[in-house]
PDB file of C-alpha atoms and ligand atoms in Angstrom:
ATOM      1  CA  MET X   1     -23.636 -15.651 -36.821  1.00 73.00           C
ATOM      2  CA  THR X   2     -22.243 -17.213 -39.969  1.00 94.00           C
ATOM      3  CA  ILE X   3     -19.177 -19.398 -40.179  1.00 97.00           C
ATOM      4  CA  ALA X   4     -17.433 -16.696 -42.233  1.00 98.00           C
ATOM      5  CA  SER X   5     -18.075 -13.965 -39.681  1.00 98.00           C
ATOM      6  CA  ASN X   6     -17.077 -16.244 -36.804  1.00 98.00           C
ATOM      7  CA  LEU X   7     -13.810 -17.022 -38.586  1.00 98.00           C
ATOM      8  CA  ALA X   8     -13.136 -13.347 -39.171  1.00 98.00           C
ATOM      9  CA  ARG X   9     -13.656 -12.618 -35.473  1.00 98.00           C
ATOM     10  CA  ILE X  10     -11.471 -15.500 -34.308  1.00 98.00           C
ATOM     11  CA  ASN X  11      -8.672 -14.481 -36.668  1.00 98.00           C
ATOM     12  CA  GLU X  12      -8.900 -10.938 -35.384  1.00 98.00           C
ATOM     13  CA  ARG X  13      -8.749 -12.141 -31.767  1.00 98.00           C
ATOM     14  CA  ILE X  14      -5.697 -14.269 -32.613  1.00 98.00           C
ATOM     15  CA  ARG X  15      -4.049 -11.225 -34.197  1.00 98.00           C
ATOM     16  CA  VAL X  16      -4.687  -9.047 -31.147  1.00 98.00           C
ATOM     17  CA  ALA X  17      -3.496 -11.733 -28.709  1.00 98.00           C
ATOM     18  CA  ALA X  18      -0.328 -12.331 -30.725  1.00 98.00           C
ATOM     19  CA  GLU X  19       0.495  -8.648 -30.968  1.00 98.00           C
ATOM     20  CA  LYS X  20      -0.075  -8.185 -27.236  1.00 97.00           C
ATOM     21  CA  ALA X  21       2.558 -10.846 -26.663  1.00 97.00           C
ATOM     22  CA  GLY X  22       4.931  -9.324 -29.211  1.00 98.00           C
ATOM     23  CA  ARG X  23       4.441 -12.238 -31.610  1.00 98.00           C
ATOM     24  CA  ASP X  24       3.891 -12.223 -35.343  1.00 98.00           C
ATOM     25  CA  PRO X  25       0.218 -13.179 -35.889  1.00 98.00           C
ATOM     26  CA  ALA X  26       1.323 -15.163 -38.954  1.00 98.00           C
ATOM     27  CA  SER X  27       3.157 -17.555 -36.610  1.00 98.00           C
ATOM     28  CA  VAL X  28      -0.203 -18.812 -35.296  1.00 98.00           C
ATOM     29  CA  ARG X  29      -2.307 -21.143 -37.439  1.00 98.00           C
ATOM     30  CA  LEU X  30      -5.972 -21.694 -36.794  1.00 98.00           C
ATOM     31  CA  VAL X  31      -7.128 -25.318 -36.881  1.00 99.00           C
ATOM     32  CA  ALA X  32     -10.899 -25.309 -37.409  1.00 98.00           C
ATOM     33  CA  VAL X  33     -12.213 -28.253 -35.401  1.00 98.00           C
ATOM     34  CA  SER X  34     -14.999 -29.658 -37.547  1.00 98.00           C
ATOM     35  CA  LYS X  35     -15.912 -32.780 -35.571  1.00 97.00           C
ATOM     36  CA  THR X  36     -19.667 -33.537 -35.686  1.00 97.00           C
ATOM     37  CA  ARG X  37     -20.123 -30.848 -38.375  1.00 97.00           C
ATOM     38  CA  PRO X  38     -21.241 -31.752 -41.904  1.00 97.00           C
ATOM     39  CA  ALA X  39     -18.993 -31.431 -44.949  1.00 97.00           C
ATOM     40  CA  ALA X  40     -21.032 -28.391 -46.046  1.00 97.00           C
ATOM     41  CA  ASP X  41     -19.793 -26.463 -42.987  1.00 98.00           C
ATOM     42  CA  ILE X  42     -16.199 -27.328 -43.880  1.00 98.00           C
ATOM     43  CA  VAL X  43     -16.731 -26.094 -47.428  1.00 98.00           C
ATOM     44  CA  ALA X  44     -18.308 -22.876 -46.092  1.00 98.00           C
ATOM     45  CA  ALA X  45     -15.273 -22.287 -43.882  1.00 98.00           C
ATOM     46  CA  TYR X  46     -12.918 -23.106 -46.754  1.00 98.00           C
ATOM     47  CA  ASN X  47     -14.700 -20.606 -48.967  1.00 98.00           C
ATOM     48  CA  ALA X  48     -14.150 -18.039 -46.220  1.00 98.00           C
ATOM     49  CA  GLY X  49     -10.408 -18.692 -46.363  1.00 98.00           C
ATOM     50  CA  GLN X  50      -9.920 -21.441 -43.761  1.00 98.00           C
ATOM     51  CA  THR X  51      -7.650 -24.265 -44.938  1.00 98.00           C
ATOM     52  CA  VAL X  52      -6.720 -26.388 -41.903  1.00 98.00           C
ATOM     53  CA  PHE X  53      -9.376 -28.620 -40.318  1.00 98.00           C
ATOM     54  CA  GLY X  54      -9.093 -30.803 -37.228  1.00 98.00           C
ATOM     55  CA  GLU X  55     -11.055 -34.000 -36.736  1.00 98.00           C
ATOM     56  CA  ASN X  56     -11.219 -36.315 -33.726  1.00 97.00           C
ATOM     57  CA  TYR X  57     -12.891 -39.463 -34.953  1.00 97.00           C
ATOM     58  CA  ILE X  58     -11.566 -41.587 -37.814  1.00 98.00           C
ATOM     59  CA  GLN X  59     -14.995 -43.007 -38.636  1.00 97.00           C
ATOM     60  CA  GLU X  60     -16.161 -39.443 -39.139  1.00 98.00           C
ATOM     61  CA  LEU X  61     -13.064 -38.224 -40.941  1.00 98.00           C
ATOM     62  CA  VAL X  62     -12.976 -40.988 -43.577  1.00 98.00           C
ATOM     63  CA  PRO X  63     -16.265 -40.058 -45.293  1.00 98.00           C
ATOM     64  CA  LYS X  64     -15.291 -36.373 -45.144  1.00 98.00           C
ATOM     65  CA  LEU X  65     -12.004 -37.117 -46.915  1.00 98.00           C
ATOM     66  CA  ALA X  66     -14.100 -38.310 -49.847  1.00 97.00           C
ATOM     67  CA  GLU X  67     -16.852 -35.699 -49.608  1.00 98.00           C
ATOM     68  CA  VAL X  68     -14.756 -32.565 -49.317  1.00 98.00           C
ATOM     69  CA  LYS X  69     -13.106 -31.957 -52.707  1.00 97.00           C
ATOM     70  CA  GLU X  70     -11.562 -28.615 -51.738  1.00 98.00           C
ATOM     71  CA  ALA X  71      -7.827 -28.444 -51.060  1.00 97.00           C
ATOM     72  CA  VAL X  72      -8.175 -28.561 -47.283  1.00 98.00           C
ATOM     73  CA  GLN X  73      -5.454 -29.783 -44.950  1.00 98.00           C
ATOM     74  CA  TRP X  74      -6.636 -32.375 -42.434  1.00 98.00           C
ATOM     75  CA  HIS X  75      -5.219 -32.682 -38.949  1.00 98.00           C
ATOM     76  CA  VAL X  76      -6.075 -35.513 -36.557  1.00 98.00           C
ATOM     77  CA  ILE X  77      -6.414 -34.041 -33.074  1.00 98.00           C
ATOM     78  CA  GLY X  78      -8.187 -36.764 -31.067  1.00 96.00           C
ATOM     79  CA  HIS X  79      -7.124 -39.986 -29.408  1.00 96.00           C
ATOM     80  CA  LEU X  80      -6.108 -42.387 -32.165  1.00 97.00           C
ATOM     81  CA  GLN X  81      -6.277 -46.180 -32.020  1.00 97.00           C
ATOM     82  CA  SER X  82      -3.433 -47.899 -33.870  1.00 98.00           C
ATOM     83  CA  ASN X  83      -5.829 -50.160 -35.790  1.00 98.00           C
ATOM     84  CA  LYS X  84      -7.533 -47.093 -37.321  1.00 98.00           C
ATOM     85  CA  VAL X  85      -4.368 -45.520 -38.751  1.00 98.00           C
ATOM     86  CA  LYS X  86      -4.661 -47.536 -41.968  1.00 98.00           C
ATOM     87  CA  TYR X  87      -7.830 -45.652 -42.942  1.00 98.00           C
ATOM     88  CA  ILE X  88      -6.074 -42.287 -43.054  1.00 98.00           C
ATOM     89  CA  ALA X  89      -2.528 -43.195 -44.112  1.00 98.00           C
ATOM     90  CA  GLY X  90      -1.057 -40.558 -46.387  1.00 98.00           C
ATOM     91  CA  GLN X  91      -4.221 -38.469 -46.259  1.00 98.00           C
ATOM     92  CA  VAL X  92      -3.705 -36.196 -43.294  1.00 98.00           C
ATOM     93  CA  ALA X  93      -1.084 -33.473 -42.949  1.00 98.00           C
ATOM     94  CA  MET X  94      -0.486 -33.788 -39.231  1.00 98.00           C
ATOM     95  CA  ILE X  95      -1.401 -35.988 -36.268  1.00 98.00           C
ATOM     96  CA  HIS X  96      -1.458 -34.014 -32.995  1.00 98.00           C
ATOM     97  CA  SER X  97      -2.181 -36.930 -30.691  1.00 98.00           C
ATOM     98  CA  VAL X  98       0.813 -39.281 -30.723  1.00 98.00           C
ATOM     99  CA  ASP X  99       1.129 -40.445 -27.114  1.00 97.00           C
ATOM    100  CA  ARG X 100       2.733 -43.888 -27.310  1.00 97.00           C
ATOM    101  CA  ILE X 101       5.413 -45.621 -29.342  1.00 98.00           C
ATOM    102  CA  SER X 102       3.122 -48.361 -30.700  1.00 98.00           C
ATOM    103  CA  LEU X 103       0.988 -45.701 -32.399  1.00 98.00           C
ATOM    104  CA  ALA X 104       4.064 -43.899 -33.732  1.00 98.00           C
ATOM    105  CA  GLN X 105       5.401 -47.173 -35.155  1.00 98.00           C
ATOM    106  CA  GLU X 106       2.123 -47.876 -36.963  1.00 98.00           C
ATOM    107  CA  ILE X 107       2.054 -44.364 -38.473  1.00 98.00           C
ATOM    108  CA  ASP X 108       5.682 -44.770 -39.544  1.00 98.00           C
ATOM    109  CA  ARG X 109       5.001 -48.176 -41.105  1.00 98.00           C
ATOM    110  CA  LEU X 110       1.929 -47.103 -43.078  1.00 98.00           C
ATOM    111  CA  TRP X 111       3.276 -43.768 -44.299  1.00 98.00           C
ATOM    112  CA  GLY X 112       6.523 -45.537 -45.231  1.00 98.00           C
ATOM    113  CA  LYS X 113       4.637 -48.011 -47.426  1.00 98.00           C
ATOM    114  CA  LEU X 114       3.396 -45.022 -49.405  1.00 98.00           C
ATOM    115  CA  GLY X 115       6.867 -43.521 -49.638  1.00 98.00           C
ATOM    116  CA  LYS X 116       5.737 -40.575 -47.521  1.00 98.00           C
ATOM    117  CA  SER X 117       6.431 -39.195 -44.073  1.00 98.00           C
ATOM    118  CA  CYS X 118       3.966 -37.911 -41.514  1.00 98.00           C
ATOM    119  CA  ASP X 119       4.276 -34.795 -39.372  1.00 98.00           C
ATOM    120  CA  VAL X 120       3.311 -35.516 -35.771  1.00 98.00           C
ATOM    121  CA  LEU X 121       3.038 -33.810 -32.416  1.00 98.00           C
ATOM    122  CA  ILE X 122       3.540 -35.544 -29.094  1.00 98.00           C
ATOM    123  CA  GLN X 123       0.481 -35.176 -26.878  1.00 98.00           C
ATOM    124  CA  VAL X 124       1.430 -34.384 -23.310  1.00 98.00           C
ATOM    125  CA  ASN X 125      -0.913 -34.652 -20.345  1.00 96.00           C
ATOM    126  CA  VAL X 126       0.510 -31.660 -18.523  1.00 94.00           C
ATOM    127  CA  SER X 127      -2.183 -31.635 -15.836  1.00 90.00           C
ATOM    128  CA  GLY X 128      -1.818 -35.335 -15.032  1.00 88.00           C
ATOM    129  CA  GLU X 129      -5.605 -35.807 -15.041  1.00 86.00           C
ATOM    130  CA  THR X 130      -6.236 -39.531 -15.316  1.00 84.00           C
ATOM    131  CA  THR X 131      -9.085 -39.052 -17.794  1.00 82.00           C
ATOM    132  CA  LYS X 132      -6.860 -37.358 -20.363  1.00 84.00           C
ATOM    133  CA  SER X 133      -4.726 -38.968 -23.064  1.00 89.00           C
ATOM    134  CA  GLY X 134      -1.129 -37.969 -23.433  1.00 95.00           C
ATOM    135  CA  THR X 135       2.228 -38.928 -22.019  1.00 96.00           C
ATOM    136  CA  THR X 136       3.722 -37.622 -18.831  1.00 95.00           C
ATOM    137  CA  GLU X 137       6.384 -34.963 -19.259  1.00 95.00           C
ATOM    138  CA  THR X 138       9.188 -37.460 -18.630  1.00 95.00           C
ATOM    139  CA  GLY X 139       7.478 -39.893 -20.973  1.00 96.00           C
ATOM    140  CA  ALA X 140       7.325 -37.228 -23.667  1.00 97.00           C
ATOM    141  CA  ILE X 141      11.087 -36.804 -23.728  1.00 97.00           C
ATOM    142  CA  GLN X 142      11.550 -40.564 -24.050  1.00 97.00           C
ATOM    143  CA  LEU X 143       8.844 -40.814 -26.732  1.00 98.00           C
ATOM    144  CA  VAL X 144      10.390 -38.000 -28.778  1.00 98.00           C
ATOM    145  CA  ARG X 145      13.724 -39.850 -28.670  1.00 98.00           C
ATOM    146  CA  GLU X 146      12.070 -43.079 -29.858  1.00 98.00           C
ATOM    147  CA  CYS X 147      10.073 -41.310 -32.585  1.00 98.00           C
ATOM    148  CA  ALA X 148      13.236 -39.625 -33.844  1.00 98.00           C
ATOM    149  CA  LEU X 149      14.487 -43.069 -34.870  1.00 98.00           C
ATOM    150  CA  LEU X 150      11.460 -43.768 -37.080  1.00 98.00           C
ATOM    151  CA  PRO X 151      12.334 -42.789 -40.659  1.00 98.00           C
ATOM    152  CA  ASN X 152       8.857 -41.821 -41.848  1.00 98.00           C
ATOM    153  CA  LEU X 153       7.815 -39.745 -38.865  1.00 98.00           C
ATOM    154  CA  ARG X 154       8.745 -36.117 -38.366  1.00 98.00           C
ATOM    155  CA  VAL X 155       8.293 -34.797 -34.835  1.00 98.00           C
ATOM    156  CA  LYS X 156       7.254 -31.157 -35.144  1.00 98.00           C
ATOM    157  CA  GLY X 157       6.366 -30.237 -31.574  1.00 98.00           C
ATOM    158  CA  LEU X 158       3.971 -30.844 -28.698  1.00 98.00           C
ATOM    159  CA  MET X 159       0.221 -30.750 -28.078  1.00 98.00           C
ATOM    160  CA  THR X 160      -1.784 -30.508 -24.874  1.00 97.00           C
ATOM    161  CA  MET X 161      -5.322 -30.303 -23.631  1.00 95.00           C
ATOM    162  CA  PRO X 162      -5.523 -28.716 -20.173  1.00 93.00           C
ATOM    163  CA  PRO X 163      -8.396 -29.423 -17.789  1.00 89.00           C
ATOM    164  CA  PHE X 164     -11.610 -27.589 -18.549  1.00 88.00           C
ATOM    165  CA  PHE X 165     -12.039 -24.306 -16.674  1.00 89.00           C
ATOM    166  CA  ASP X 166     -14.690 -21.597 -16.944  1.00 89.00           C
ATOM    167  CA  ASP X 167     -11.939 -19.041 -16.473  1.00 92.00           C
ATOM    168  CA  PRO X 168      -9.667 -18.992 -19.553  1.00 87.00           C
ATOM    169  CA  GLU X 169      -6.798 -17.648 -17.457  1.00 93.00           C
ATOM    170  CA  ALA X 170      -6.805 -20.840 -15.373  1.00 95.00           C
ATOM    171  CA  ALA X 171      -5.423 -22.818 -18.320  1.00 95.00           C
ATOM    172  CA  ARG X 172      -2.491 -20.476 -18.839  1.00 97.00           C
ATOM    173  CA  PRO X 173      -0.007 -22.259 -16.506  1.00 96.00           C
ATOM    174  CA  TYR X 174      -0.519 -25.495 -18.470  1.00 97.00           C
ATOM    175  CA  PHE X 175       0.220 -23.706 -21.740  1.00 98.00           C
ATOM    176  CA  ALA X 176       3.337 -22.157 -20.232  1.00 98.00           C
ATOM    177  CA  GLU X 177       4.400 -25.573 -18.973  1.00 97.00           C
ATOM    178  CA  LEU X 178       4.044 -27.133 -22.437  1.00 98.00           C
ATOM    179  CA  ARG X 179       6.212 -24.414 -23.887  1.00 98.00           C
ATOM    180  CA  ARG X 180       8.808 -24.926 -21.160  1.00 98.00           C
ATOM    181  CA  LEU X 181       8.869 -28.666 -21.919  1.00 98.00           C
ATOM    182  CA  ALA X 182       9.304 -27.970 -25.658  1.00 98.00           C
ATOM    183  CA  GLU X 183      12.280 -25.756 -24.801  1.00 98.00           C
ATOM    184  CA  VAL X 184      13.803 -28.502 -22.650  1.00 98.00           C
ATOM    185  CA  ILE X 185      13.425 -31.015 -25.499  1.00 98.00           C
ATOM    186  CA  ALA X 186      14.678 -28.563 -28.141  1.00 98.00           C
ATOM    187  CA  ALA X 187      17.793 -27.941 -26.032  1.00 98.00           C
ATOM    188  CA  GLN X 188      18.633 -31.653 -26.304  1.00 97.00           C
ATOM    189  CA  GLN X 189      19.085 -31.192 -30.069  1.00 97.00           C
ATOM    190  CA  ILE X 190      17.792 -34.637 -30.971  1.00 97.00           C
ATOM    191  CA  ALA X 191      18.541 -35.327 -34.653  1.00 96.00           C
ATOM    192  CA  GLY X 192      15.498 -34.893 -36.882  1.00 94.00           C
ATOM    193  CA  VAL X 193      13.350 -33.442 -34.107  1.00 97.00           C
ATOM    194  CA  ASP X 194      11.771 -30.040 -34.422  1.00 95.00           C
ATOM    195  CA  MET X 195      10.002 -28.401 -31.459  1.00 98.00           C
ATOM    196  CA  ALA X 196       8.627 -25.436 -33.423  1.00 98.00           C
ATOM    197  CA  GLU X 197       4.947 -26.321 -33.111  1.00 98.00           C
ATOM    198  CA  LEU X 198       2.842 -25.969 -29.965  1.00 98.00           C
ATOM    199  CA  SER X 199      -0.763 -27.093 -30.419  1.00 98.00           C
ATOM    200  CA  MET X 200      -2.747 -25.620 -27.534  1.00 98.00           C
ATOM    201  CA  GLY X 201      -5.825 -23.493 -26.932  1.00 98.00           C
ATOM    202  CA  MET X 202      -9.487 -24.097 -27.800  1.00 97.00           C
ATOM    203  CA  SER X 203     -12.593 -21.884 -28.093  1.00 97.00           C
ATOM    204  CA  GLY X 204     -12.557 -20.839 -24.444  1.00 95.00           C
ATOM    205  CA  ASP X 205      -8.873 -20.157 -23.959  1.00 96.00           C
ATOM    206  CA  PHE X 206      -7.037 -19.724 -27.274  1.00 98.00           C
ATOM    207  CA  GLU X 207      -5.981 -16.153 -26.535  1.00 97.00           C
ATOM    208  CA  ALA X 208      -4.097 -17.209 -23.394  1.00 97.00           C
ATOM    209  CA  ALA X 209      -2.554 -20.037 -25.433  1.00 98.00           C
ATOM    210  CA  VAL X 210      -1.401 -17.628 -28.146  1.00 98.00           C
ATOM    211  CA  GLN X 211       0.156 -15.411 -25.513  1.00 98.00           C
ATOM    212  CA  GLU X 212       2.021 -18.445 -24.142  1.00 98.00           C
ATOM    213  CA  GLY X 213       3.386 -19.426 -27.547  1.00 98.00           C
ATOM    214  CA  ALA X 214       0.782 -21.558 -29.359  1.00 98.00           C
ATOM    215  CA  THR X 215       1.484 -21.988 -33.074  1.00 98.00           C
ATOM    216  CA  LEU X 216      -1.637 -24.095 -33.683  1.00 98.00           C
ATOM    217  CA  VAL X 217      -4.903 -23.269 -31.931  1.00 98.00           C
ATOM    218  CA  ARG X 218      -7.744 -25.785 -32.193  1.00 98.00           C
ATOM    219  CA  VAL X 219     -11.070 -23.968 -32.275  1.00 98.00           C
ATOM    220  CA  GLY X 220     -14.419 -25.649 -32.909  1.00 98.00           C
ATOM    221  CA  THR X 221     -17.446 -24.200 -31.117  1.00 97.00           C
ATOM    222  CA  ALA X 222     -16.479 -20.554 -31.633  1.00 98.00           C
ATOM    223  CA  ILE X 223     -16.439 -21.133 -35.411  1.00 98.00           C
ATOM    224  CA  PHE X 224     -19.186 -23.679 -36.036  1.00 98.00           C
ATOM    225  CA  GLY X 225     -21.444 -23.185 -33.015  1.00 95.00           C
ATOM    226  CA  GLU X 226     -22.361 -25.534 -30.180  1.00 93.00           C
ATOM    227  CA  ARG X 227     -22.092 -29.234 -30.939  1.00 89.00           C
TER     228      ARG X 227
HETATM  229  C1  PLP F 301     -13.222 -30.652 -29.689  1.00 58.45           C
HETATM  230  C2  PLP F 301     -11.780 -30.355 -29.529  1.00 58.45           C
HETATM  231  C3  PLP F 301     -11.304 -29.041 -29.691  1.00 58.45           C
HETATM  232  C4  PLP F 301     -12.176 -27.856 -29.944  1.00 58.45           C
HETATM  233  O1  PLP F 301     -12.926 -27.526 -28.828  1.00 58.45           O
HETATM  234  P1  PLP F 301     -13.882 -26.224 -28.797  1.00 58.45           P
HETATM  235  O2  PLP F 301     -14.074 -25.975 -27.367  1.00 58.45           O
HETATM  236  O3  PLP F 301     -15.136 -26.619 -29.519  1.00 58.45           O
HETATM  237  O4  PLP F 301     -13.171 -25.140 -29.497  1.00 58.45           O
HETATM  238  C5  PLP F 301      -9.923 -28.844 -29.594  1.00 58.45           C
HETATM  239  N1  PLP F 301      -9.078 -29.865 -29.348  1.00 58.45           N
HETATM  240  C6  PLP F 301      -9.505 -31.134 -29.186  1.00 58.45           C
HETATM  241  C7  PLP F 301      -8.510 -32.200 -28.927  1.00 58.45           C
HETATM  242  C8  PLP F 301     -10.861 -31.404 -29.260  1.00 58.45           C
HETATM  243  O5  PLP F 301     -11.277 -32.662 -29.063  1.00 58.45           O
END
């Protein structure tokens, strides 16, 4: 299987899942998770029409920022240490993994120095697994309120990573819960806060996520192969 044919199949599966749920397929964006994959794979995907790429590790992303000359859009999807933010300031379109105010403040400070603002998602640990990053649901509401006060940060929605299951349907309640939480926060009409984006769903369960309202699905293995 080539990257191009994998992408075509994933996009088709997204389309079918969206239509089943009565959603416009264009409201779902595919984030190609390129962690551990070489720049050549990113270029191959870009040449097949993929523009958004998700990376987890800053030490891996930084060399790719230089190597990949194509007009790709980078998203940071993994746990982010505050002291690493300086290496990517102004260079990524969205950070999905904001889970504490100290990190949000550092993003705000560094983007502000460049006269830019950064789109972020609040990562919520919906399952409460202790091994997972993310705020609690109550913590998310508080964090959104604090982030709303930072001038160079734009809160665009929520992100979650449910526990791993073999059965893709098992993750569905967590996706539904993230959407419910986004609705609760949106109803509070916090100035400057947008809850339009829901980043949820990976290779094994993105169709269930799309049916539950995902606007960003993060798919790695099903595009690039096993890591
Ligand atoms: C690796 C990763 C993905 C992609 O996982 P696949 O199962 O390879 O599709 C999605 N989201 C996050 C946060 C990841 O770390």
